[in-house]
PDB file of C-alpha atoms in Angstrom:
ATOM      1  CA  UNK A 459      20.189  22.326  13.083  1.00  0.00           C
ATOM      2  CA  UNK A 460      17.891  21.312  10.373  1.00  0.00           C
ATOM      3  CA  UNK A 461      18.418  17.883   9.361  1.00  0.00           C
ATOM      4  CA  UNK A 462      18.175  18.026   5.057  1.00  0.00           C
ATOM      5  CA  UNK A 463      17.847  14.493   2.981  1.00  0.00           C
ATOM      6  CA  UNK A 464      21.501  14.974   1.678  1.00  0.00           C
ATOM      7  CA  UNK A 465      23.081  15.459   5.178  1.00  0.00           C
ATOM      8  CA  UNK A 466      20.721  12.472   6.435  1.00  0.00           C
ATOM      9  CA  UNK A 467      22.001   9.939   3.256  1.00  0.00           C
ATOM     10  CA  UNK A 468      25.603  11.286   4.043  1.00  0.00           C
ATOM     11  CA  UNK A 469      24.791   9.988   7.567  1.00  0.00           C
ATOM     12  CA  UNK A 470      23.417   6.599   6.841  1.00  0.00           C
ATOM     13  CA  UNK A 471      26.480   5.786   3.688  1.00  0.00           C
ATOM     14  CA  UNK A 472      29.597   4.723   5.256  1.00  0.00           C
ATOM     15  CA  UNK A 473      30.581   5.553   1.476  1.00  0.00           C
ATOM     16  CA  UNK A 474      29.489   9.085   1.206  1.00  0.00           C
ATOM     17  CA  UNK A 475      32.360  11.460   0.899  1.00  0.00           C
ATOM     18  CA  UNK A 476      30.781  13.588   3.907  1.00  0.00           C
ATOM     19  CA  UNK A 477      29.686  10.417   5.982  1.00  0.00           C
ATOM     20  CA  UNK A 478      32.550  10.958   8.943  1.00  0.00           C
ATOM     21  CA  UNK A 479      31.931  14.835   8.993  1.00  0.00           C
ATOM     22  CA  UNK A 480      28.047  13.871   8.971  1.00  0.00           C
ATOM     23  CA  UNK A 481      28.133  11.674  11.901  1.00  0.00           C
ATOM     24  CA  UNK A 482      30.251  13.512  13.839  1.00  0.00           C
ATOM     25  CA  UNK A 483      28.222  17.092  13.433  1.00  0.00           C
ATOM     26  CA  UNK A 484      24.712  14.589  14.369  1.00  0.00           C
ATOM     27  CA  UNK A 485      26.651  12.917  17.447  1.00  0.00           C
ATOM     28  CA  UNK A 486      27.595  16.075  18.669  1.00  0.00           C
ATOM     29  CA  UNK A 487      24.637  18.489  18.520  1.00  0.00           C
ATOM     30  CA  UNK A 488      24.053  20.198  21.880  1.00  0.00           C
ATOM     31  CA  UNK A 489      20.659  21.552  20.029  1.00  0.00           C
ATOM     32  CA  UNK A 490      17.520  20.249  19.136  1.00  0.00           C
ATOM     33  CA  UNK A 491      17.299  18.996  15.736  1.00  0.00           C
ATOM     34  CA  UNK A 492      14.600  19.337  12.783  1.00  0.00           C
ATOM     35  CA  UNK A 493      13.207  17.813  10.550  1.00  0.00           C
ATOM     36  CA  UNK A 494      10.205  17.087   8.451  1.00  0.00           C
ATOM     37  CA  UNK A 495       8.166  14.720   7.238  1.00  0.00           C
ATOM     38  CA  UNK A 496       8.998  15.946   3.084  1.00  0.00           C
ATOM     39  CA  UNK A 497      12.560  15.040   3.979  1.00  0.00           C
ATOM     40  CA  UNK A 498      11.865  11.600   5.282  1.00  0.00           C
ATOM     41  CA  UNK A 499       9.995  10.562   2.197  1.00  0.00           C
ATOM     42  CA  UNK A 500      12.999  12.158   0.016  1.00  0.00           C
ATOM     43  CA  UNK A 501      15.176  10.104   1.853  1.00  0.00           C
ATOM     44  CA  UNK A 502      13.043   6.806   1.307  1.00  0.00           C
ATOM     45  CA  UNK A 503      12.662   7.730  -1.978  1.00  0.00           C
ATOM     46  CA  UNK A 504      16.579   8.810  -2.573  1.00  0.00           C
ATOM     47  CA  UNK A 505      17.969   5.647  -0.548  1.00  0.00           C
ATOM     48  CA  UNK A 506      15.612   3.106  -2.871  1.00  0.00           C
ATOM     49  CA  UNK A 507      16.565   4.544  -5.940  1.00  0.00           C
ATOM     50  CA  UNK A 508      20.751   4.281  -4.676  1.00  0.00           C
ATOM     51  CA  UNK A 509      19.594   0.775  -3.859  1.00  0.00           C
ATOM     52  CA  UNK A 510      20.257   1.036   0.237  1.00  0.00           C
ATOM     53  CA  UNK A 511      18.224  -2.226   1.893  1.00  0.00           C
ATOM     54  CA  UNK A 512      14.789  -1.126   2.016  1.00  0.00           C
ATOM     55  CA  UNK A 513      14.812  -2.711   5.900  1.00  0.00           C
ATOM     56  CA  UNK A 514      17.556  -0.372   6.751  1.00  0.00           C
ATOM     57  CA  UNK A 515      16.487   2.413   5.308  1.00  0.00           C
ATOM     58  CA  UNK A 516      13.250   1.681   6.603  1.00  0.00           C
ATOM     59  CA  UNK A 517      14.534   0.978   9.957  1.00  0.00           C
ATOM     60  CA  UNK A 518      16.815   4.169  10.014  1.00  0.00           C
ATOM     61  CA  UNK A 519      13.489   6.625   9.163  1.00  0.00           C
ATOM     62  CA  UNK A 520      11.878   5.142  12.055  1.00  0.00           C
ATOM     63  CA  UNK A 521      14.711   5.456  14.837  1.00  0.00           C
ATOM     64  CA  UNK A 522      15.057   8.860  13.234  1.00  0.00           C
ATOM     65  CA  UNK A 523      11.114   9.489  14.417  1.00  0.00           C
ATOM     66  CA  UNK A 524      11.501   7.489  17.578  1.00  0.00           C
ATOM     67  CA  UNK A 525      14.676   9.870  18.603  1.00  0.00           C
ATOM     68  CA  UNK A 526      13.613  12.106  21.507  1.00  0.00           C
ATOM     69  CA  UNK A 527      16.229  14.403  20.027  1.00  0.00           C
ATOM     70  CA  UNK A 528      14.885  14.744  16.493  1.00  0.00           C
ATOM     71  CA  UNK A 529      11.930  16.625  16.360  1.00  0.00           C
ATOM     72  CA  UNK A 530      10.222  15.704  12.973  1.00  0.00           C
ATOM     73  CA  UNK A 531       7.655  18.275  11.785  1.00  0.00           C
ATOM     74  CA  UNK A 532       4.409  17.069  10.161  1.00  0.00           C
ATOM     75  CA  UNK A 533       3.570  19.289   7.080  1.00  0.00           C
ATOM     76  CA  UNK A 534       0.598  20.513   7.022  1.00  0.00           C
ATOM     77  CA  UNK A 535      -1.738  22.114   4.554  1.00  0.00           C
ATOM     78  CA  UNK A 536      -0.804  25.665   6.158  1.00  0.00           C
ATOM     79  CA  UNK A 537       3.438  24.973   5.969  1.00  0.00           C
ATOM     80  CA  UNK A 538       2.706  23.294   2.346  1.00  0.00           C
ATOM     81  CA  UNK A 539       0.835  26.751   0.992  1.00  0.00           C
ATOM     82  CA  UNK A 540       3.725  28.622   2.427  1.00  0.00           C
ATOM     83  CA  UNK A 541       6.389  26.379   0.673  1.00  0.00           C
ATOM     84  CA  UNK A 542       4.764  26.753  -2.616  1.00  0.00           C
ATOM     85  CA  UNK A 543       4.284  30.716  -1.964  1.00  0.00           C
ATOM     86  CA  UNK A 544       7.924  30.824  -2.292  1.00  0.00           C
ATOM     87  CA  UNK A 545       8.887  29.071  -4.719  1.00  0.00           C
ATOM     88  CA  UNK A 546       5.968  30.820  -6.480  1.00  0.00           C
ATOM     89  CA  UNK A 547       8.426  33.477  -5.234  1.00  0.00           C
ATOM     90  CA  UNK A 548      11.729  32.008  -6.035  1.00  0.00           C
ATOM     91  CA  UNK A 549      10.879  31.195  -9.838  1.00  0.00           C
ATOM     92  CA  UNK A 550      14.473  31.480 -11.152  1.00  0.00           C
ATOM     93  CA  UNK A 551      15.861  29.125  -8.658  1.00  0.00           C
ATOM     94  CA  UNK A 552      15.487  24.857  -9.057  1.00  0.00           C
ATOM     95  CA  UNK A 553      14.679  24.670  -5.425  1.00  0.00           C
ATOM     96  CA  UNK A 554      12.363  21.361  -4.607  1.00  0.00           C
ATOM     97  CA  UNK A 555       9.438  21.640  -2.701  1.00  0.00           C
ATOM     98  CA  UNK A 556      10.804  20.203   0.322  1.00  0.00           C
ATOM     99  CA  UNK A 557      13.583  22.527   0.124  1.00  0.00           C
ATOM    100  CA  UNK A 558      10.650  25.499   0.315  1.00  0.00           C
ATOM    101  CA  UNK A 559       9.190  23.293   3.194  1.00  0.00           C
ATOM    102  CA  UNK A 560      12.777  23.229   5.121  1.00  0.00           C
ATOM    103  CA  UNK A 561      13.072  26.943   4.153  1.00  0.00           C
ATOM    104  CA  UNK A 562      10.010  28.131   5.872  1.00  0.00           C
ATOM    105  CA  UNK A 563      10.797  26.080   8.780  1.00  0.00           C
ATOM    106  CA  UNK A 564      14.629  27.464   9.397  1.00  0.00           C
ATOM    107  CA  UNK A 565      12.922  31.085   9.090  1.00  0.00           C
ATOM    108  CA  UNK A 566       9.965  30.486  11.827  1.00  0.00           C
ATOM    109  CA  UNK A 567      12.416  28.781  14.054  1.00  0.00           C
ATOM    110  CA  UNK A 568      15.227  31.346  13.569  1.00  0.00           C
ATOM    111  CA  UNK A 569      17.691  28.276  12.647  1.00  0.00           C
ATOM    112  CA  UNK A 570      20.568  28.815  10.153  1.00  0.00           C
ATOM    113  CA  UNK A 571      22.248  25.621  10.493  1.00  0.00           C
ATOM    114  CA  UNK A 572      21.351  22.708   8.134  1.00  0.00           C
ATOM    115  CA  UNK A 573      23.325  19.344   7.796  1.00  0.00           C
ATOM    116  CA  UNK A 574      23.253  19.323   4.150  1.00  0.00           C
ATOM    117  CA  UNK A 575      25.444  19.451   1.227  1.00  0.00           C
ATOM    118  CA  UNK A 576      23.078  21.327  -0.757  1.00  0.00           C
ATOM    119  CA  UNK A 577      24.017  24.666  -1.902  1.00  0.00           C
ATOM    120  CA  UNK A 578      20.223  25.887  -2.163  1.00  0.00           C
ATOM    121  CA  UNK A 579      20.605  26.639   1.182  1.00  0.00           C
ATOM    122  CA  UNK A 580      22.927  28.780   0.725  1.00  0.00           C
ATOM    123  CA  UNK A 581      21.073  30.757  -1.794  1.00  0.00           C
ATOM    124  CA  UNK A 582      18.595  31.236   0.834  1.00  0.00           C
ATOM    125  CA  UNK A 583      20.976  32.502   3.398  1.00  0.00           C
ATOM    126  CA  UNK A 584      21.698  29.740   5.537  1.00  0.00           C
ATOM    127  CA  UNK A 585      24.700  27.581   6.684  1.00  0.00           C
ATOM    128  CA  UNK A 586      25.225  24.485   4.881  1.00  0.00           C
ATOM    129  CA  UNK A 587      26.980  22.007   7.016  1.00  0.00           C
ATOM    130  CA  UNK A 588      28.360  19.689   4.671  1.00  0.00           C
ATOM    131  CA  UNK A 589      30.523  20.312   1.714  1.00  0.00           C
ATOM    132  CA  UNK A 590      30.297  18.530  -1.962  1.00  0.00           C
ATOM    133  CA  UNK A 591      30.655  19.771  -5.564  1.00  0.00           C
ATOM    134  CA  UNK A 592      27.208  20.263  -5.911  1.00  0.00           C
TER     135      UNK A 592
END
């Protein structure tokens, strides 16, 4: 299961329509999980602006990275060139760049799971975990 910036902000907000279903998908993966380093700085970024504690949030990024069963990917120059390649691509969707990034990574790992509420994923062919309006 991929771990997206949504899914991971439904996780840490007790007030987050998705947090129970969140914590209880995290809590009970048998897998590995993924994630990536674009993701963690979207969540920094996302949590600051929604005015989280910048020690918690903080604090949370690094457990997430210190979590022998979260395996956080480190983009690169090589997995940043393919991200852009498709959304060079993808030009009539509003994907983000770290969406691209999270893309590339569900298709070389053969994951379709993602703990996210974003329905990009979907458009991409892949199971989004969490449900919103959005």
């Amino acid at each position: 299961m991929l771990l997206d910036t949504s899914g991971l902000l439904c996780y840490l907000h007790q007030n987050e329509p998705q947090h129970l279903e969140a914590v209880k998908l995290l809590n009970s993966a048998s897998n590995k999980t993924l994630t990536h380093s674009y993701v963690l700085a979207e969540l920094i970024a996302l949590a600051l602006i929604r005015r989280f504690p910048r020690s918690a949030v903080l604090t949370f990024v690094l457990d997430l990275l210190d979590n022998p069963d979260i395996e956080t990917v480190w983009v690169n120059e090589q997995l940043h060139r393919e991200a852009m390649k498709l959304l060079i691509d993808r030009q009539d969707k509003t994907y983000s760049l770290c969406d691209a990034v999270s893309f590339v990574l569900m298709r070389q790992r053969k994951m379709t799971n993602a703990l996210t509420t974003d329905r990009h994923f979907e458009q991409e062919g892949f199971v989004r975990l969490l449900r919103s309006d959005t």
